[in-house]
Short mmCIF file of N, CA and C in Angstrom, two decimals:
data_model
loop_
_atom_site.label_atom_id
_atom_site.label_comp_id
_atom_site.label_asym_id
_atom_site.label_seq_id
_atom_site.Cartn_x
_atom_site.Cartn_y
_atom_site.Cartn_z
N MET A 1 4.77 21.68 0.57
CA MET A 1 3.49 21.12 0.95
C MET A 1 2.68 22.14 1.75
N GLY A 2 2.95 23.38 1.53
CA GLY A 2 2.17 24.42 2.18
C GLY A 2 2.77 24.86 3.49
N GLU A 3 2.04 25.69 4.18
CA GLU A 3 2.52 26.24 5.44
C GLU A 3 2.18 25.34 6.62
N LEU A 4 1.22 24.46 6.46
CA LEU A 4 0.77 23.58 7.54
C LEU A 4 1.60 22.31 7.55
N ARG A 5 1.94 21.85 8.75
CA ARG A 5 2.69 20.60 8.91
C ARG A 5 1.90 19.63 9.74
N GLU A 6 2.18 18.35 9.54
CA GLU A 6 1.59 17.33 10.39
C GLU A 6 2.18 17.46 11.79
N PRO A 7 1.42 17.15 12.83
CA PRO A 7 2.00 17.11 14.18
C PRO A 7 2.85 15.84 14.30
N LEU A 8 4.14 15.98 14.09
CA LEU A 8 5.04 14.83 13.97
C LEU A 8 5.19 14.02 15.25
N SER A 9 4.94 14.61 16.39
CA SER A 9 5.07 13.87 17.65
C SER A 9 3.83 13.05 17.98
N GLU A 10 2.72 13.29 17.28
CA GLU A 10 1.47 12.56 17.55
C GLU A 10 1.43 11.29 16.69
N LEU A 11 2.00 10.22 17.22
CA LEU A 11 2.15 9.00 16.45
C LEU A 11 0.83 8.29 16.18
N LEU A 12 -0.18 8.51 17.00
CA LEU A 12 -1.44 7.81 16.83
C LEU A 12 -2.38 8.50 15.85
N LYS A 13 -2.04 9.69 15.41
CA LYS A 13 -2.90 10.43 14.50
C LYS A 13 -2.38 10.41 13.07
N CYS A 14 -1.59 9.41 12.74
CA CYS A 14 -1.02 9.28 11.40
C CYS A 14 -0.96 7.79 11.06
N GLY A 15 -1.27 7.46 9.83
CA GLY A 15 -1.25 6.06 9.42
C GLY A 15 0.14 5.48 9.27
N LEU A 16 1.15 6.31 9.01
CA LEU A 16 2.49 5.78 8.78
C LEU A 16 3.08 5.08 10.01
N PRO A 17 3.10 5.70 11.19
CA PRO A 17 3.62 4.97 12.35
C PRO A 17 2.84 3.69 12.64
N GLN A 18 1.53 3.74 12.42
CA GLN A 18 0.71 2.54 12.66
C GLN A 18 1.08 1.43 11.66
N ALA A 19 1.29 1.80 10.40
CA ALA A 19 1.70 0.81 9.40
C ALA A 19 3.08 0.25 9.72
N LEU A 20 3.99 1.12 10.13
CA LEU A 20 5.35 0.67 10.45
C LEU A 20 5.37 -0.25 11.67
N GLU A 21 4.45 -0.05 12.58
CA GLU A 21 4.34 -0.92 13.75
C GLU A 21 4.08 -2.36 13.32
N VAL A 22 3.31 -2.53 12.26
CA VAL A 22 2.98 -3.85 11.75
C VAL A 22 4.02 -4.34 10.75
N MET A 23 4.40 -3.48 9.80
CA MET A 23 5.21 -3.91 8.66
C MET A 23 6.64 -3.38 8.67
N GLY A 24 7.05 -2.68 9.70
CA GLY A 24 8.28 -1.91 9.66
C GLY A 24 9.58 -2.65 9.78
N GLU A 25 9.66 -3.86 9.32
CA GLU A 25 10.97 -4.52 9.30
C GLU A 25 11.03 -5.48 8.12
N ARG A 26 12.23 -5.82 7.76
CA ARG A 26 12.50 -6.54 6.51
C ARG A 26 11.71 -7.84 6.37
N TRP A 27 11.70 -8.69 7.39
CA TRP A 27 11.11 -10.01 7.22
C TRP A 27 9.61 -9.97 6.98
N SER A 28 8.91 -9.02 7.56
CA SER A 28 7.48 -8.91 7.29
C SER A 28 7.23 -8.64 5.82
N PHE A 29 8.04 -7.75 5.24
CA PHE A 29 7.90 -7.45 3.81
C PHE A 29 8.30 -8.65 2.96
N MET A 30 9.32 -9.38 3.37
CA MET A 30 9.75 -10.53 2.58
C MET A 30 8.70 -11.65 2.63
N ILE A 31 8.04 -11.83 3.77
CA ILE A 31 6.96 -12.81 3.88
C ILE A 31 5.79 -12.36 3.01
N LEU A 32 5.47 -11.08 3.05
CA LEU A 32 4.39 -10.55 2.21
C LEU A 32 4.72 -10.76 0.74
N ARG A 33 5.94 -10.47 0.35
CA ARG A 33 6.38 -10.67 -1.04
C ARG A 33 6.23 -12.14 -1.44
N ALA A 34 6.63 -13.04 -0.55
CA ALA A 34 6.49 -14.47 -0.82
C ALA A 34 5.02 -14.87 -0.95
N SER A 35 4.16 -14.26 -0.14
CA SER A 35 2.72 -14.53 -0.23
C SER A 35 2.17 -14.08 -1.57
N PHE A 36 2.59 -12.90 -2.03
CA PHE A 36 2.16 -12.42 -3.34
C PHE A 36 2.66 -13.34 -4.44
N ASN A 37 3.76 -14.06 -4.18
CA ASN A 37 4.32 -15.00 -5.15
C ASN A 37 3.76 -16.41 -5.00
N GLY A 38 2.74 -16.58 -4.18
CA GLY A 38 2.03 -17.86 -4.11
C GLY A 38 2.46 -18.82 -3.01
N LEU A 39 3.34 -18.41 -2.11
CA LEU A 39 3.70 -19.30 -1.01
C LEU A 39 2.61 -19.25 0.06
N HIS A 40 2.33 -20.42 0.66
CA HIS A 40 1.26 -20.51 1.65
C HIS A 40 1.65 -21.28 2.91
N HIS A 41 2.66 -22.12 2.84
CA HIS A 41 2.98 -23.02 3.95
C HIS A 41 4.23 -22.57 4.70
N PHE A 42 4.24 -22.82 5.98
CA PHE A 42 5.36 -22.45 6.85
C PHE A 42 6.68 -22.96 6.26
N GLU A 43 6.72 -24.22 5.88
CA GLU A 43 7.96 -24.81 5.37
C GLU A 43 8.40 -24.16 4.05
N GLU A 44 7.44 -23.73 3.22
CA GLU A 44 7.79 -23.02 1.98
C GLU A 44 8.47 -21.70 2.30
N PHE A 45 7.88 -20.94 3.22
CA PHE A 45 8.49 -19.66 3.62
C PHE A 45 9.89 -19.91 4.18
N LEU A 46 9.99 -20.93 5.02
CA LEU A 46 11.26 -21.24 5.68
C LEU A 46 12.36 -21.54 4.65
N SER A 47 12.07 -22.41 3.69
CA SER A 47 13.10 -22.80 2.72
C SER A 47 13.36 -21.72 1.67
N GLU A 48 12.32 -21.05 1.20
CA GLU A 48 12.49 -20.04 0.14
C GLU A 48 13.17 -18.77 0.66
N LEU A 49 12.85 -18.36 1.88
CA LEU A 49 13.37 -17.09 2.40
C LEU A 49 14.68 -17.23 3.16
N GLY A 50 14.99 -18.43 3.63
CA GLY A 50 16.20 -18.60 4.43
C GLY A 50 16.11 -17.88 5.76
N ILE A 51 14.93 -17.82 6.31
CA ILE A 51 14.66 -17.12 7.56
C ILE A 51 14.71 -18.13 8.72
N ALA A 52 15.14 -17.67 9.88
CA ALA A 52 15.17 -18.55 11.05
C ALA A 52 13.74 -18.92 11.45
N ARG A 53 13.55 -20.14 11.89
CA ARG A 53 12.24 -20.68 12.25
C ARG A 53 11.52 -19.80 13.27
N ASN A 54 12.21 -19.36 14.31
CA ASN A 54 11.57 -18.56 15.35
C ASN A 54 11.14 -17.18 14.84
N ILE A 55 11.96 -16.59 13.97
CA ILE A 55 11.61 -15.28 13.40
C ILE A 55 10.41 -15.43 12.48
N LEU A 56 10.41 -16.47 11.65
CA LEU A 56 9.28 -16.72 10.75
C LEU A 56 8.00 -16.92 11.55
N SER A 57 8.06 -17.73 12.57
CA SER A 57 6.88 -17.99 13.40
C SER A 57 6.35 -16.70 14.02
N ASN A 58 7.26 -15.89 14.53
CA ASN A 58 6.88 -14.61 15.15
C ASN A 58 6.25 -13.67 14.13
N ARG A 59 6.86 -13.53 12.96
CA ARG A 59 6.35 -12.60 11.94
C ARG A 59 5.02 -13.07 11.37
N LEU A 60 4.88 -14.37 11.14
CA LEU A 60 3.59 -14.88 10.65
C LEU A 60 2.49 -14.61 11.67
N ALA A 61 2.78 -14.84 12.94
CA ALA A 61 1.79 -14.59 13.99
C ALA A 61 1.40 -13.12 14.02
N LYS A 62 2.37 -12.23 13.86
CA LYS A 62 2.08 -10.80 13.86
C LYS A 62 1.24 -10.39 12.66
N LEU A 63 1.55 -10.94 11.49
CA LEU A 63 0.79 -10.63 10.28
C LEU A 63 -0.64 -11.16 10.38
N VAL A 64 -0.81 -12.31 11.01
CA VAL A 64 -2.15 -12.86 11.24
C VAL A 64 -2.88 -12.01 12.27
N GLU A 65 -2.21 -11.66 13.35
CA GLU A 65 -2.82 -10.84 14.41
C GLU A 65 -3.35 -9.51 13.86
N HIS A 66 -2.63 -8.94 12.89
CA HIS A 66 -3.03 -7.66 12.32
C HIS A 66 -3.92 -7.79 11.08
N GLY A 67 -4.33 -9.02 10.77
CA GLY A 67 -5.30 -9.23 9.69
C GLY A 67 -4.74 -9.11 8.29
N ILE A 68 -3.43 -9.24 8.14
CA ILE A 68 -2.80 -9.15 6.82
C ILE A 68 -2.77 -10.53 6.17
N LEU A 69 -2.54 -11.54 6.98
CA LEU A 69 -2.63 -12.93 6.55
C LEU A 69 -3.69 -13.61 7.42
N LYS A 70 -4.26 -14.70 6.90
CA LYS A 70 -5.16 -15.51 7.72
C LYS A 70 -4.67 -16.95 7.67
N ARG A 71 -4.90 -17.64 8.76
CA ARG A 71 -4.54 -19.06 8.86
C ARG A 71 -5.75 -19.89 8.47
N GLU A 72 -5.53 -20.85 7.58
CA GLU A 72 -6.60 -21.74 7.15
C GLU A 72 -6.07 -23.15 7.08
N PRO A 73 -6.90 -24.14 7.44
CA PRO A 73 -6.46 -25.52 7.25
C PRO A 73 -6.37 -25.84 5.75
N CYS A 74 -5.39 -26.65 5.37
CA CYS A 74 -5.24 -27.05 3.97
C CYS A 74 -6.45 -27.89 3.56
N ALA A 75 -6.87 -27.72 2.33
CA ALA A 75 -8.02 -28.48 1.83
C ALA A 75 -7.73 -29.97 1.76
N ASP A 76 -6.49 -30.34 1.37
CA ASP A 76 -6.16 -31.75 1.20
C ASP A 76 -5.65 -32.43 2.47
N ASP A 77 -5.21 -31.67 3.45
CA ASP A 77 -4.75 -32.23 4.73
C ASP A 77 -5.07 -31.23 5.83
N ARG A 78 -6.18 -31.44 6.53
CA ARG A 78 -6.68 -30.49 7.52
C ARG A 78 -5.71 -30.30 8.69
N ARG A 79 -4.68 -31.14 8.80
CA ARG A 79 -3.70 -30.97 9.88
C ARG A 79 -2.68 -29.88 9.54
N LYS A 80 -2.53 -29.57 8.26
CA LYS A 80 -1.59 -28.54 7.82
C LYS A 80 -2.30 -27.19 7.76
N ILE A 81 -1.52 -26.15 7.97
CA ILE A 81 -2.04 -24.78 7.95
C ILE A 81 -1.49 -24.03 6.74
N GLU A 82 -2.36 -23.25 6.11
CA GLU A 82 -1.93 -22.35 5.04
C GLU A 82 -2.08 -20.91 5.53
N TYR A 83 -1.21 -20.07 5.05
CA TYR A 83 -1.28 -18.64 5.32
C TYR A 83 -1.71 -17.96 4.02
N ARG A 84 -2.86 -17.29 4.06
CA ARG A 84 -3.42 -16.67 2.88
C ARG A 84 -3.55 -15.16 3.09
N LEU A 85 -3.30 -14.40 2.05
CA LEU A 85 -3.47 -12.95 2.11
C LEU A 85 -4.95 -12.61 2.28
N THR A 86 -5.21 -11.64 3.13
CA THR A 86 -6.56 -11.11 3.30
C THR A 86 -6.70 -9.90 2.38
N GLU A 87 -7.88 -9.32 2.35
CA GLU A 87 -8.07 -8.09 1.58
C GLU A 87 -7.11 -7.00 2.09
N LYS A 88 -6.95 -6.94 3.40
CA LYS A 88 -6.03 -5.98 4.01
C LYS A 88 -4.60 -6.24 3.52
N GLY A 89 -4.23 -7.50 3.37
CA GLY A 89 -2.92 -7.85 2.86
C GLY A 89 -2.75 -7.46 1.40
N PHE A 90 -3.77 -7.76 0.59
CA PHE A 90 -3.71 -7.38 -0.83
C PHE A 90 -3.63 -5.86 -0.99
N ASP A 91 -4.22 -5.12 -0.06
CA ASP A 91 -4.17 -3.65 -0.13
C ASP A 91 -2.75 -3.11 0.07
N LEU A 92 -1.83 -3.94 0.54
CA LEU A 92 -0.43 -3.51 0.69
C LEU A 92 0.35 -3.61 -0.63
N LEU A 93 -0.26 -4.19 -1.67
CA LEU A 93 0.46 -4.37 -2.93
C LEU A 93 1.00 -3.06 -3.51
N PRO A 94 0.23 -1.97 -3.56
CA PRO A 94 0.82 -0.74 -4.10
C PRO A 94 2.03 -0.26 -3.30
N ALA A 95 1.99 -0.40 -1.98
CA ALA A 95 3.15 0.00 -1.16
C ALA A 95 4.35 -0.90 -1.46
N MET A 96 4.09 -2.19 -1.61
CA MET A 96 5.18 -3.12 -1.95
C MET A 96 5.79 -2.78 -3.31
N LEU A 97 4.92 -2.50 -4.28
CA LEU A 97 5.43 -2.17 -5.61
C LEU A 97 6.20 -0.86 -5.60
N ALA A 98 5.72 0.13 -4.85
CA ALA A 98 6.43 1.41 -4.76
C ALA A 98 7.82 1.21 -4.15
N LEU A 99 7.91 0.42 -3.10
CA LEU A 99 9.23 0.15 -2.49
C LEU A 99 10.13 -0.63 -3.44
N ARG A 100 9.55 -1.59 -4.14
CA ARG A 100 10.32 -2.38 -5.10
C ARG A 100 10.87 -1.47 -6.20
N GLN A 101 10.02 -0.61 -6.76
CA GLN A 101 10.45 0.29 -7.82
C GLN A 101 11.51 1.27 -7.33
N TRP A 102 11.35 1.75 -6.11
CA TRP A 102 12.34 2.65 -5.53
C TRP A 102 13.69 1.92 -5.42
N GLY A 103 13.66 0.67 -4.94
CA GLY A 103 14.88 -0.12 -4.82
C GLY A 103 15.54 -0.39 -6.16
N GLN A 104 14.72 -0.62 -7.19
CA GLN A 104 15.27 -0.84 -8.52
C GLN A 104 15.90 0.44 -9.06
N LYS A 105 15.30 1.57 -8.74
CA LYS A 105 15.81 2.85 -9.25
C LYS A 105 17.09 3.29 -8.53
N TYR A 106 17.13 3.10 -7.21
CA TYR A 106 18.24 3.65 -6.43
C TYR A 106 19.15 2.60 -5.81
N GLY A 107 18.83 1.33 -5.96
CA GLY A 107 19.65 0.27 -5.40
C GLY A 107 20.77 -0.10 -6.34
N ALA A 108 21.40 -1.21 -6.03
CA ALA A 108 22.47 -1.71 -6.89
C ALA A 108 21.89 -2.03 -8.26
N GLU A 109 22.69 -1.83 -9.30
CA GLU A 109 22.22 -2.09 -10.65
C GLU A 109 22.07 -3.59 -10.86
N PHE A 110 20.92 -3.97 -11.38
CA PHE A 110 20.65 -5.35 -11.75
C PHE A 110 19.54 -5.35 -12.78
N GLU A 111 19.47 -6.40 -13.53
CA GLU A 111 18.41 -6.52 -14.52
C GLU A 111 17.31 -7.38 -13.92
N GLU A 112 16.13 -6.78 -13.78
CA GLU A 112 15.00 -7.49 -13.18
C GLU A 112 14.60 -8.66 -14.07
N ASN A 113 14.52 -9.85 -13.47
CA ASN A 113 14.07 -11.03 -14.19
C ASN A 113 13.58 -12.05 -13.18
N PRO A 114 12.33 -12.43 -13.18
CA PRO A 114 11.30 -12.06 -14.14
C PRO A 114 10.82 -10.62 -13.94
N VAL A 115 10.13 -10.12 -14.94
CA VAL A 115 9.65 -8.75 -14.96
C VAL A 115 8.16 -8.75 -14.61
N LEU A 116 7.75 -7.82 -13.76
CA LEU A 116 6.34 -7.68 -13.41
C LEU A 116 5.63 -6.93 -14.54
N VAL A 117 4.62 -7.57 -15.14
CA VAL A 117 3.94 -7.00 -16.30
C VAL A 117 2.43 -6.96 -16.08
N ASP A 118 1.78 -6.18 -16.90
CA ASP A 118 0.32 -6.12 -16.97
C ASP A 118 -0.16 -7.42 -17.62
N GLU A 119 -1.09 -8.11 -17.00
CA GLU A 119 -1.55 -9.41 -17.50
C GLU A 119 -2.14 -9.29 -18.90
N ARG A 120 -2.84 -8.20 -19.19
CA ARG A 120 -3.54 -8.07 -20.47
C ARG A 120 -2.58 -7.99 -21.66
N ASP A 121 -1.63 -7.07 -21.62
CA ASP A 121 -0.77 -6.90 -22.80
C ASP A 121 0.68 -7.26 -22.53
N ARG A 122 0.98 -7.79 -21.36
CA ARG A 122 2.31 -8.30 -21.03
C ARG A 122 3.43 -7.27 -21.13
N MET A 123 3.08 -6.01 -20.87
CA MET A 123 4.08 -4.94 -20.86
C MET A 123 4.40 -4.61 -19.39
N PRO A 124 5.64 -4.15 -19.10
CA PRO A 124 5.99 -3.83 -17.71
C PRO A 124 5.03 -2.79 -17.12
N ILE A 125 4.75 -2.93 -15.83
CA ILE A 125 3.86 -1.98 -15.17
C ILE A 125 4.55 -0.63 -15.08
N GLY A 126 3.75 0.43 -15.04
CA GLY A 126 4.29 1.77 -14.89
C GLY A 126 4.64 2.03 -13.44
N PRO A 127 5.27 3.17 -13.19
CA PRO A 127 5.64 3.51 -11.82
C PRO A 127 4.40 3.75 -10.97
N VAL A 128 4.48 3.33 -9.71
CA VAL A 128 3.41 3.63 -8.77
C VAL A 128 3.41 5.14 -8.59
N SER A 129 2.23 5.73 -8.67
CA SER A 129 2.13 7.18 -8.67
C SER A 129 1.15 7.67 -7.62
N ILE A 130 1.27 8.93 -7.29
CA ILE A 130 0.29 9.60 -6.43
C ILE A 130 -0.73 10.21 -7.37
N LEU A 131 -1.99 9.84 -7.18
CA LEU A 131 -3.03 10.33 -8.07
C LEU A 131 -3.94 11.31 -7.35
N ALA A 132 -4.33 12.35 -8.07
CA ALA A 132 -5.33 13.28 -7.57
C ALA A 132 -6.70 12.61 -7.66
N HIS A 133 -7.69 13.22 -7.05
CA HIS A 133 -9.04 12.67 -7.07
C HIS A 133 -9.58 12.51 -8.48
N ASP A 134 -9.07 13.28 -9.43
CA ASP A 134 -9.55 13.21 -10.81
C ASP A 134 -8.60 12.42 -11.72
N GLY A 135 -7.61 11.73 -11.13
CA GLY A 135 -6.73 10.87 -11.89
C GLY A 135 -5.43 11.49 -12.36
N ARG A 136 -5.24 12.80 -12.14
CA ARG A 136 -3.97 13.43 -12.52
C ARG A 136 -2.84 12.85 -11.69
N ILE A 137 -1.67 12.66 -12.31
CA ILE A 137 -0.49 12.21 -11.58
C ILE A 137 0.13 13.43 -10.91
N LEU A 138 0.40 13.30 -9.61
CA LEU A 138 0.94 14.40 -8.82
C LEU A 138 2.41 14.15 -8.46
N SER A 139 3.16 15.23 -8.31
CA SER A 139 4.52 15.14 -7.78
C SER A 139 4.51 15.73 -6.38
N HIS A 140 5.65 15.70 -5.71
CA HIS A 140 5.73 16.29 -4.37
C HIS A 140 5.40 17.78 -4.39
N GLU A 141 5.63 18.42 -5.51
CA GLU A 141 5.34 19.86 -5.62
C GLU A 141 3.84 20.15 -5.69
N ASP A 142 3.04 19.14 -5.99
CA ASP A 142 1.59 19.32 -6.12
C ASP A 142 0.85 19.04 -4.82
N LEU A 143 1.55 18.65 -3.78
CA LEU A 143 0.89 18.25 -2.53
C LEU A 143 0.77 19.43 -1.59
N TRP A 144 -0.28 19.43 -0.79
CA TRP A 144 -0.58 20.53 0.11
C TRP A 144 -1.26 19.96 1.35
N MET A 145 -0.93 20.44 2.51
CA MET A 145 -1.60 20.02 3.75
C MET A 145 -2.68 21.04 4.08
N THR A 146 -3.83 20.54 4.55
CA THR A 146 -4.91 21.44 4.96
C THR A 146 -5.68 20.78 6.10
N MET A 147 -6.33 21.57 6.88
CA MET A 147 -7.16 21.04 7.95
C MET A 147 -8.38 20.37 7.32
N ARG A 148 -8.92 19.36 7.99
CA ARG A 148 -10.05 18.60 7.46
C ARG A 148 -11.21 19.50 7.06
N GLU A 149 -11.50 20.51 7.85
CA GLU A 149 -12.64 21.38 7.52
C GLU A 149 -12.40 22.21 6.26
N ASN A 150 -11.16 22.24 5.77
CA ASN A 150 -10.85 23.01 4.56
C ASN A 150 -10.62 22.15 3.33
N VAL A 151 -10.88 20.83 3.45
CA VAL A 151 -10.70 19.95 2.29
C VAL A 151 -11.62 20.42 1.18
N GLY A 152 -11.08 20.59 0.01
CA GLY A 152 -11.84 21.02 -1.15
C GLY A 152 -11.97 22.53 -1.27
N LYS A 153 -11.52 23.25 -0.28
CA LYS A 153 -11.68 24.71 -0.28
C LYS A 153 -10.41 25.37 -0.82
N ARG A 154 -10.62 26.24 -1.78
CA ARG A 154 -9.52 27.05 -2.30
C ARG A 154 -9.87 28.50 -2.03
N PRO A 155 -8.88 29.32 -1.78
CA PRO A 155 -9.15 30.74 -1.51
C PRO A 155 -9.91 31.43 -2.64
N ASP A 156 -9.74 30.92 -3.86
CA ASP A 156 -10.37 31.56 -5.01
C ASP A 156 -11.65 30.84 -5.47
N ASP A 157 -12.24 29.96 -4.62
CA ASP A 157 -13.41 29.17 -5.01
C ASP A 157 -14.61 29.52 -4.13
N PRO A 158 -15.52 30.36 -4.61
CA PRO A 158 -16.68 30.74 -3.79
C PRO A 158 -17.72 29.62 -3.66
N GLU A 159 -17.62 28.55 -4.49
CA GLU A 159 -18.61 27.47 -4.45
C GLU A 159 -18.14 26.30 -3.60
N PHE A 160 -17.27 26.55 -2.65
CA PHE A 160 -16.73 25.51 -1.79
C PHE A 160 -17.83 24.80 -1.00
N ILE A 161 -17.77 23.46 -0.98
CA ILE A 161 -18.69 22.65 -0.17
C ILE A 161 -17.84 21.93 0.86
N PRO A 162 -18.04 22.20 2.17
CA PRO A 162 -17.22 21.54 3.20
C PRO A 162 -17.33 20.02 3.12
N LEU A 163 -16.27 19.33 3.51
CA LEU A 163 -16.24 17.87 3.48
C LEU A 163 -17.41 17.28 4.26
N GLU A 164 -17.73 17.85 5.43
CA GLU A 164 -18.80 17.31 6.26
C GLU A 164 -20.16 17.42 5.58
N ALA A 165 -20.33 18.38 4.67
CA ALA A 165 -21.61 18.58 3.99
C ALA A 165 -21.77 17.65 2.79
N ARG A 166 -20.68 17.01 2.40
CA ARG A 166 -20.75 16.09 1.26
C ARG A 166 -21.23 14.74 1.77
N SER A 167 -22.01 14.03 0.98
CA SER A 167 -22.48 12.71 1.40
C SER A 167 -21.37 11.69 1.18
N ALA A 168 -21.34 10.67 2.04
CA ALA A 168 -20.32 9.62 1.92
C ALA A 168 -20.47 8.95 0.57
N GLY A 169 -19.38 8.78 -0.12
CA GLY A 169 -19.40 8.13 -1.41
C GLY A 169 -19.98 8.97 -2.52
N SER A 170 -20.13 10.26 -2.29
CA SER A 170 -20.70 11.11 -3.33
C SER A 170 -19.73 11.19 -4.50
N VAL A 171 -20.29 11.42 -5.66
CA VAL A 171 -19.50 11.45 -6.88
C VAL A 171 -19.38 12.89 -7.35
N THR A 172 -18.18 13.26 -7.71
CA THR A 172 -17.94 14.58 -8.26
C THR A 172 -18.16 14.53 -9.76
N ASP A 173 -18.91 15.46 -10.29
CA ASP A 173 -19.10 15.57 -11.73
C ASP A 173 -17.84 16.23 -12.28
N LEU A 174 -16.95 15.40 -12.86
CA LEU A 174 -15.66 15.89 -13.31
C LEU A 174 -15.80 16.92 -14.43
N GLU A 175 -16.74 16.72 -15.32
CA GLU A 175 -16.94 17.69 -16.39
C GLU A 175 -17.30 19.05 -15.82
N GLU A 176 -18.23 19.06 -14.87
CA GLU A 176 -18.65 20.31 -14.24
C GLU A 176 -17.48 20.95 -13.49
N ALA A 177 -16.70 20.12 -12.78
CA ALA A 177 -15.55 20.64 -12.03
C ALA A 177 -14.51 21.23 -12.98
N ARG A 178 -14.31 20.60 -14.12
CA ARG A 178 -13.35 21.12 -15.10
C ARG A 178 -13.83 22.45 -15.68
N LYS A 179 -15.15 22.53 -15.97
CA LYS A 179 -15.71 23.79 -16.50
C LYS A 179 -15.51 24.92 -15.50
N ARG A 180 -15.80 24.62 -14.19
CA ARG A 180 -15.62 25.64 -13.16
C ARG A 180 -14.16 26.06 -13.07
N ALA A 181 -13.26 25.07 -13.14
CA ALA A 181 -11.83 25.37 -13.04
C ALA A 181 -11.35 26.20 -14.22
N ALA A 182 -11.93 25.97 -15.40
CA ALA A 182 -11.51 26.70 -16.61
C ALA A 182 -12.04 28.14 -16.63
N SER A 183 -13.13 28.37 -15.92
CA SER A 183 -13.72 29.75 -15.96
C SER A 183 -13.11 30.66 -14.94
#
């Protein structure tokens, strides 16, 4: 990943320690998995997961506190509470799928059933991948660390535009970038 390393002791300057603070234990992931599978009520989580009541209560509160789940009154009985995934919660799906696929690859052998498939053609989903800005699939060998001011800069690219000079949400002309790369 190059000559540059992340400052590993600076826990607040990296998203991983912050994510682990919220999600870094088994029951939070199991509750999230149950939410993705359509569970919404405390008693459903309790019976389906086999989790202790106090642990479930604590984890649900933490997931709500961090905006991953939201508490809503049930439409049919306003005295009951439902736990619903937020956009922030749905954004954890790729991480959940990556962990699931890793467990299937390196865990105990078992045949997955039911199988997670693409809704359109009902074929199993592909492996979660690291994608480049242009959609190329990357491996660990393709990754490189660089300082923010050097994002997009290559030693052999005289047309480098610093990140700060680019407008937010600007679009890269991929055809033009490919032509430049080929020349």
